[in-house]
Amino acid sequence: MTSAPDFDEVIDRRGTHSSKWDMMSRNYGVSADTGIAMWVADMDFRPPEAVQRAVEDMARHGIYGYFGDDGAYLDAIRWWMAERHRWEVEPEAIMTVHGLVNGTGLCVQTWTEPGDGVVLFTPVYHAFARVIRAAGREVVECPLALDEGRYVPDFAAADAQMTGREKMVILCSPHNPGGRVWTVEELRGFADFAKRHDLILVSDEIHHDLIYPGQKHTAMPLAAPDILDRLVMMTATTKTFNIAGSHTGNVIIPDPHLRKRFQATLGAVGISPNSFGLHMATAAYSPEGAAWVDGLMTYLEGNREVFDDGLSAIPGIFSMPLEATYLAWVDFTGLGMSEAEVLRRVEGEAGIAANHGTTFGRGGDGFLRFNLATPRSRVEEAVDRLRRAFSDIQ
C-alpha cells in the first residue's frame, strides 16, 4: 500500500552534491550551515514511491546496460498527456533528450544558423538565452507587459522588433518566472506571431502539471492546431516529480517533416537515453504519480499563501500572484532601494539565496525569484527572516 507523501518532512540535502544547497555559498555568499536555498528550481520533497521503487528494482537487478524496448515508456507519456492534458500524442512523435535545456540546444542547432535571431518573451527562464548565445545566435528580447501585476504579451511591440533575421521563438508555458498560465487567446496570439514572422515555435511546457486550483493549462497543439507544421513541444517528468537529476525530457514533434530534421540532429550528436531516467519517467506517469501531483499542488497552494501573506506585510514588496509553478516572482522596486541594498538584506541579513531577476533578461531588474517547493516550516522561516531584514520600513 502506498503511503501519503509527507511534504512537511525536512530532508537535509547538504553534502549530497545538491546544486541548490551545496553551491549556495559559492554563488550567493549565503552560509551553507544557516542559509535557506530558494534558488535552483528543484524541490526539497521525495518523489512518488513508484519512482523510488523503480530505482530500487534496477538496483536489485544489478545490471545497468543499454536501454531497449521503450514501448512502456512511450505508452506512459501518451497516457499522461491524454489523461492530464486531453492531448493525444502519437508514439512516433516522441523523442527523448537529456533534459529540456539539452532539448532547447538541439532545437536551436536544428532550425537556426549562427547569427540568426531567436525570440524570447522576457523576463524568462535564463537557460534559454545562455544556450542561444553559446550557439552563436542572437537573443532577441521582447519584453512582456505588466497589466495589474501580471504579465501579458505585447505583440504589437514584438512585431515592431522583428527584422527578418529571426528564425525561432521559444515560449515558456506556463511562464517561468512569472507563474502565468497563458489563456487560449494568448497562446493563439503567440502562434499567430510565429506565423506572421515565419518562425519555428518551441513551446517549453515543463511546468504544465504544476497548476493551481482555478487555473487551466492548455497544450499549444490544442490552442493552435493550425501551426503543427512549425511547432515543437517540450515536456518532461523532471520538474513535476522532482527527478531533475535524471536528465530526461521529451521533444514531441507532430509534423513528420520537422521531426525528420530533429532526428537527424539527434543522430549527428549521438544522443541515446539514460536508462535510469526512462524507468523513473515510466513509473511517474501513472495513476500513483497523478495522485502524488494532486497532493503536491494542494501543499504548494498552502506554501504560496504563507509566502504571499507574509510579504504583503512589507510595504513596497509585491509577490506576483502564482497561477502555476512553485517559483514566486517578487518585485522589490517599490522599496526605492538599490539592487545592492536589497541583496544585502535578502542574502546578507536574511540568509536566503534567491535567483537574481537580471538573469531572466529585460524586465527582470528589481525582482528576485524564490523557490517555494520546500517544507512549510522553511517557507515560514524565510518569511520571518525577510520581515526582520526589512523591519525598518514596516
Short mmCIF file of C-alpha atoms in Angstrom, two decimals, residues 32-338:
data_model
loop_
_atom_site.label_atom_id
_atom_site.label_comp_id
_atom_site.label_asym_id
_atom_site.label_seq_id
_atom_site.Cartn_x
_atom_site.Cartn_y
_atom_site.Cartn_z
CA ALA A 32 25.74 26.61 3.85
CA ASP A 33 25.11 25.94 7.56
CA THR A 34 22.41 28.52 8.31
CA GLY A 35 21.17 29.70 4.91
CA ILE A 36 17.95 28.80 3.11
CA ALA A 37 18.32 27.73 -0.53
CA MET A 38 15.43 29.12 -2.59
CA TRP A 39 17.05 29.45 -6.00
CA VAL A 40 17.52 26.31 -8.17
CA ALA A 41 14.15 25.04 -9.47
CA ASP A 42 14.04 21.63 -7.87
CA MET A 43 12.01 20.57 -4.85
CA ASP A 44 13.05 19.51 -1.37
CA PHE A 45 10.50 16.66 -1.47
CA ARG A 46 10.88 12.97 -2.18
CA PRO A 47 9.29 11.82 -5.46
CA PRO A 48 6.36 9.40 -5.57
CA GLU A 49 7.07 5.99 -4.07
CA ALA A 50 6.54 4.47 -7.52
CA VAL A 51 9.64 6.29 -8.74
CA GLN A 52 11.70 5.15 -5.77
CA ARG A 53 10.55 1.56 -6.33
CA ALA A 54 11.63 1.74 -9.98
CA VAL A 55 15.16 2.78 -8.96
CA GLU A 56 15.29 0.12 -6.24
CA ASP A 57 14.20 -2.53 -8.74
CA MET A 58 17.05 -1.53 -11.03
CA ALA A 59 19.50 -1.69 -8.14
CA ARG A 60 18.30 -5.14 -7.12
CA HIS A 61 18.71 -6.39 -10.68
CA GLY A 62 22.22 -5.02 -10.60
CA ILE A 63 23.00 -4.78 -14.32
CA TYR A 64 22.94 -1.35 -15.94
CA GLY A 65 23.19 -1.97 -19.67
CA TYR A 66 21.80 -0.13 -22.65
CA PHE A 67 18.05 0.52 -22.62
CA GLY A 68 15.85 -1.14 -25.24
CA ASP A 69 12.15 -1.67 -25.92
CA ASP A 70 10.74 1.73 -24.97
CA GLY A 71 7.11 0.75 -25.56
CA ALA A 72 6.06 1.04 -21.91
CA TYR A 73 7.84 4.38 -21.60
CA LEU A 74 6.09 5.82 -24.67
CA ASP A 75 2.74 4.43 -23.53
CA ALA A 76 3.20 6.14 -20.16
CA ILE A 77 3.87 9.50 -21.82
CA ARG A 78 0.88 9.13 -24.12
CA TRP A 79 -1.39 8.08 -21.22
CA TRP A 80 -0.30 11.07 -19.14
CA MET A 81 -0.80 13.62 -21.92
CA ALA A 82 -4.24 12.23 -22.73
CA GLU A 83 -5.34 11.80 -19.10
CA ARG A 84 -3.99 15.04 -17.66
CA HIS A 85 -3.93 17.36 -20.68
CA ARG A 86 -6.50 15.93 -23.13
CA TRP A 87 -3.74 15.85 -25.74
CA GLU A 88 -3.43 12.77 -27.95
CA VAL A 89 0.19 12.09 -28.88
CA GLU A 90 1.41 9.57 -31.45
CA PRO A 91 4.33 7.40 -30.27
CA GLU A 92 6.47 8.24 -33.31
CA ALA A 93 6.24 11.95 -32.42
CA ILE A 94 8.15 11.47 -29.13
CA MET A 95 11.92 11.81 -28.95
CA THR A 96 13.98 11.60 -25.77
CA VAL A 97 16.64 14.17 -24.86
CA HIS A 98 18.84 14.76 -21.82
CA GLY A 99 16.54 17.30 -20.22
CA LEU A 100 14.90 20.33 -21.78
CA VAL A 101 17.91 22.63 -21.70
CA ASN A 102 19.55 20.00 -23.88
CA GLY A 103 16.36 19.88 -25.94
CA THR A 104 16.48 23.66 -26.38
CA GLY A 105 20.07 23.49 -27.61
CA LEU A 106 19.20 20.73 -30.08
CA CYS A 107 16.27 22.78 -31.42
CA VAL A 108 18.50 25.82 -31.89
CA GLN A 109 21.05 23.65 -33.69
CA THR A 110 18.39 22.06 -35.92
CA TRP A 111 16.45 25.08 -37.16
CA THR A 112 18.81 28.07 -36.94
CA GLU A 113 22.25 29.08 -38.17
CA PRO A 114 24.96 31.20 -36.48
CA GLY A 115 23.88 34.83 -36.50
CA ASP A 116 20.14 34.06 -36.69
CA GLY A 117 17.81 35.63 -34.16
CA VAL A 118 15.89 33.61 -31.58
CA VAL A 119 12.99 35.43 -29.92
CA LEU A 120 12.32 35.30 -26.18
CA PHE A 121 9.44 36.98 -24.36
CA THR A 122 11.27 38.27 -21.29
CA PRO A 123 11.78 38.02 -18.40
CA VAL A 124 12.03 34.28 -18.96
CA TYR A 125 13.94 31.18 -17.88
CA HIS A 126 17.60 32.17 -18.01
CA ALA A 127 18.95 28.97 -19.61
CA PHE A 128 17.26 29.82 -22.92
CA ALA A 129 19.44 32.88 -23.50
CA ARG A 130 22.55 31.06 -22.29
CA VAL A 131 22.08 28.25 -24.81
CA ILE A 132 21.21 30.62 -27.67
CA ARG A 133 24.30 32.78 -27.13
CA ALA A 134 26.57 29.78 -26.67
CA ALA A 135 25.44 28.57 -30.11
CA GLY A 136 26.42 31.89 -31.70
CA ARG A 137 22.84 33.01 -32.28
CA GLU A 138 21.32 36.37 -31.35
CA VAL A 139 18.90 36.64 -28.44
CA VAL A 140 16.00 38.91 -29.42
CA GLU A 141 14.28 40.02 -26.21
CA CYS A 142 10.64 41.08 -26.47
CA PRO A 143 9.58 42.33 -23.04
CA LEU A 144 6.25 41.21 -21.61
CA ALA A 145 3.94 43.98 -20.43
CA LEU A 146 2.69 44.32 -16.88
CA ASP A 147 -1.08 44.56 -16.52
CA GLU A 148 -2.35 44.94 -12.96
CA GLY A 149 0.57 42.99 -11.55
CA ARG A 150 0.64 40.13 -14.06
CA TYR A 151 2.47 39.60 -17.32
CA VAL A 152 0.71 39.81 -20.69
CA PRO A 153 2.25 39.62 -24.17
CA ASP A 154 2.68 42.85 -26.15
CA PHE A 155 2.54 41.55 -29.72
CA ALA A 156 2.49 44.99 -31.35
CA ALA A 157 5.79 45.88 -29.71
CA ALA A 158 7.24 42.46 -30.56
CA ASP A 159 6.16 42.80 -34.20
CA ALA A 160 7.97 46.12 -34.41
CA GLN A 161 11.22 44.50 -33.24
CA MET A 162 11.33 41.85 -35.97
CA THR A 163 13.95 42.35 -38.68
CA GLY A 164 13.59 39.17 -40.74
CA ARG A 165 16.74 37.59 -39.27
CA GLU A 166 14.69 35.77 -36.63
CA LYS A 167 14.11 32.06 -37.24
CA MET A 168 12.70 30.76 -33.96
CA VAL A 169 10.67 31.80 -30.93
CA ILE A 170 10.89 29.93 -27.62
CA LEU A 171 7.84 30.15 -25.39
CA CYS A 172 7.71 29.18 -21.71
CA SER A 173 4.19 27.87 -20.99
CA PRO A 174 3.30 28.11 -18.13
CA HIS A 175 5.60 31.07 -17.68
CA ASN A 176 8.76 30.95 -15.59
CA PRO A 177 9.42 33.19 -13.66
CA GLY A 178 6.06 35.00 -13.67
CA GLY A 179 3.89 31.98 -12.92
CA ARG A 180 1.34 32.82 -15.64
CA VAL A 181 -0.92 30.21 -17.17
CA TRP A 182 -1.41 31.66 -20.65
CA THR A 183 -5.02 31.79 -21.80
CA VAL A 184 -6.09 30.07 -25.02
CA GLU A 185 -6.36 33.53 -26.60
CA GLU A 186 -2.82 34.42 -25.55
CA LEU A 187 -1.49 31.09 -26.84
CA ARG A 188 -3.29 31.75 -30.11
CA GLY A 189 -1.53 35.12 -30.16
CA PHE A 190 1.90 33.52 -29.75
CA ALA A 191 1.06 31.08 -32.55
CA ASP A 192 -0.07 33.88 -34.86
CA PHE A 193 3.10 35.81 -34.06
CA ALA A 194 5.17 32.78 -35.14
CA LYS A 195 3.17 32.50 -38.37
CA ARG A 196 3.44 36.21 -39.19
CA HIS A 197 7.22 36.09 -38.95
CA ASP A 198 7.74 32.56 -40.29
CA LEU A 199 9.27 31.27 -37.04
CA ILE A 200 9.63 27.80 -35.61
CA LEU A 201 7.74 27.86 -32.31
CA VAL A 202 9.33 25.84 -29.49
CA SER A 203 6.87 25.57 -26.60
CA ASP A 204 8.59 24.54 -23.36
CA GLU A 205 5.76 23.21 -21.19
CA ILE A 206 7.84 21.63 -18.42
CA HIS A 207 5.70 23.31 -15.72
CA HIS A 208 2.39 22.18 -17.26
CA ASP A 209 1.45 19.88 -14.37
CA LEU A 210 2.14 22.45 -11.64
CA ILE A 211 -1.16 24.31 -11.96
CA TYR A 212 -3.06 25.85 -9.03
CA PRO A 213 -6.81 25.39 -8.43
CA GLY A 214 -8.93 27.61 -10.62
CA GLN A 215 -6.40 27.63 -13.48
CA LYS A 216 -6.30 25.53 -16.65
CA HIS A 217 -3.24 24.92 -18.80
CA THR A 218 -3.82 24.24 -22.49
CA ALA A 219 -1.19 22.46 -24.56
CA MET A 220 -0.19 24.52 -27.59
CA PRO A 221 -1.32 21.90 -30.16
CA LEU A 222 -4.85 22.21 -28.74
CA ALA A 223 -4.82 26.01 -28.69
CA ALA A 224 -3.38 26.37 -32.20
CA PRO A 225 -3.77 23.16 -34.20
CA ASP A 226 -3.11 25.02 -37.45
CA ILE A 227 0.58 25.61 -36.67
CA LEU A 228 1.69 21.99 -36.28
CA ASP A 229 3.97 22.42 -39.29
CA ARG A 230 6.11 24.83 -37.24
CA LEU A 231 5.52 23.59 -33.67
CA VAL A 232 7.95 21.76 -31.39
CA MET A 233 6.71 20.70 -27.96
CA MET A 234 8.96 20.07 -24.96
CA THR A 235 7.72 18.28 -21.83
CA ALA A 236 9.27 16.26 -19.01
CA THR A 237 8.62 14.36 -15.80
CA THR A 238 11.60 16.01 -14.15
CA LYS A 239 10.01 19.22 -12.87
CA THR A 240 6.69 17.62 -11.97
CA PHE A 241 8.12 14.78 -9.89
CA ASN A 242 11.40 16.29 -8.64
CA ILE A 243 13.68 13.99 -10.63
CA ALA A 244 15.69 16.65 -12.46
CA GLY A 245 18.91 14.72 -11.87
CA SER A 246 17.65 12.02 -14.24
CA HIS A 247 18.14 14.46 -17.14
CA THR A 248 15.34 13.00 -19.22
CA GLY A 249 12.92 15.04 -21.31
CA ASN A 250 10.59 14.71 -24.27
CA VAL A 251 10.70 16.63 -27.53
CA ILE A 252 7.34 15.95 -29.18
CA ILE A 253 7.01 16.95 -32.84
CA PRO A 254 3.66 16.25 -34.52
CA ASP A 255 4.80 17.20 -38.03
CA PRO A 256 6.79 14.40 -39.76
CA HIS A 257 8.93 16.80 -41.81
CA LEU A 258 10.02 18.78 -38.76
CA ARG A 259 10.53 15.51 -36.91
CA LYS A 260 12.86 14.16 -39.59
CA ARG A 261 15.14 17.20 -39.26
CA PHE A 262 15.29 16.87 -35.48
CA GLN A 263 16.01 13.16 -35.71
CA ALA A 264 18.95 13.98 -37.98
CA THR A 265 20.36 16.27 -35.28
CA LEU A 266 19.94 13.56 -32.66
CA GLY A 267 21.81 11.15 -34.89
CA ALA A 268 24.58 13.64 -35.56
CA VAL A 269 25.31 14.20 -31.88
CA GLY A 270 24.83 10.58 -30.83
CA ILE A 271 22.00 11.11 -28.34
CA SER A 272 20.73 7.99 -26.59
CA PRO A 273 18.56 7.77 -23.47
CA ASN A 274 19.57 7.34 -19.85
CA SER A 275 18.03 4.08 -18.64
CA PHE A 276 17.51 5.36 -15.09
CA GLY A 277 15.57 8.34 -16.41
CA LEU A 278 13.33 6.21 -18.61
CA HIS A 279 12.45 3.82 -15.78
CA MET A 280 11.73 6.76 -13.45
CA ALA A 281 9.59 8.56 -16.02
CA THR A 282 7.58 5.42 -16.77
CA ALA A 283 6.86 4.94 -13.07
CA ALA A 284 5.98 8.62 -12.55
CA TYR A 285 3.47 8.84 -15.39
CA SER A 286 0.96 6.59 -13.65
CA PRO A 287 -2.20 6.87 -11.53
CA GLU A 288 0.01 6.81 -8.43
CA GLY A 289 2.05 9.67 -9.84
CA ALA A 290 -1.12 11.59 -10.66
CA ALA A 291 -2.36 11.30 -7.07
CA TRP A 292 1.02 12.48 -5.81
CA VAL A 293 0.90 15.59 -8.04
CA ASP A 294 -2.59 16.43 -6.81
CA GLY A 295 -1.35 16.26 -3.22
CA LEU A 296 1.71 18.31 -4.12
CA MET A 297 -0.36 21.16 -5.59
CA THR A 298 -2.58 21.27 -2.51
CA TYR A 299 0.52 21.57 -0.36
CA LEU A 300 2.15 24.19 -2.61
CA GLU A 301 -1.01 26.26 -2.52
CA GLY A 302 -0.58 26.46 1.25
CA ASN A 303 3.06 27.50 0.84
CA ARG A 304 2.06 30.15 -1.68
CA GLU A 305 -0.48 31.61 0.75
CA VAL A 306 2.03 31.69 3.63
CA PHE A 307 4.65 33.39 1.48
CA ASP A 308 2.37 35.95 -0.16
CA ASP A 309 0.60 36.83 3.08
CA GLY A 310 3.91 37.34 4.84
CA LEU A 311 5.42 39.54 2.14
CA SER A 312 2.25 41.62 1.79
CA ALA A 313 3.01 43.00 5.26
CA ILE A 314 6.19 44.65 3.93
CA PRO A 315 5.33 47.95 2.16
CA GLY A 316 6.95 48.20 -1.27
CA ILE A 317 7.33 44.44 -1.88
CA PHE A 318 4.95 42.65 -4.25
CA SER A 319 4.81 38.90 -4.92
CA MET A 320 3.25 38.28 -8.33
CA PRO A 321 0.17 36.03 -7.98
CA LEU A 322 1.13 32.48 -8.89
CA GLU A 323 -1.11 30.64 -11.32
CA ALA A 324 1.43 27.86 -11.90
CA THR A 325 4.91 26.68 -10.86
CA TYR A 326 6.41 26.82 -7.38
CA LEU A 327 8.57 29.84 -8.22
CA ALA A 328 7.50 33.13 -6.63
CA TRP A 329 8.50 36.22 -8.62
CA VAL A 330 8.89 39.11 -6.21
CA ASP A 331 9.10 42.79 -7.14
CA PHE A 332 11.26 44.88 -4.81
CA THR A 333 11.22 48.08 -6.89
CA GLY A 334 8.53 49.66 -4.71
CA LEU A 335 11.06 49.91 -1.89
CA GLY A 336 13.05 52.60 -3.68
CA MET A 337 16.28 50.78 -2.75
CA SER A 338 19.23 49.94 -4.95
#
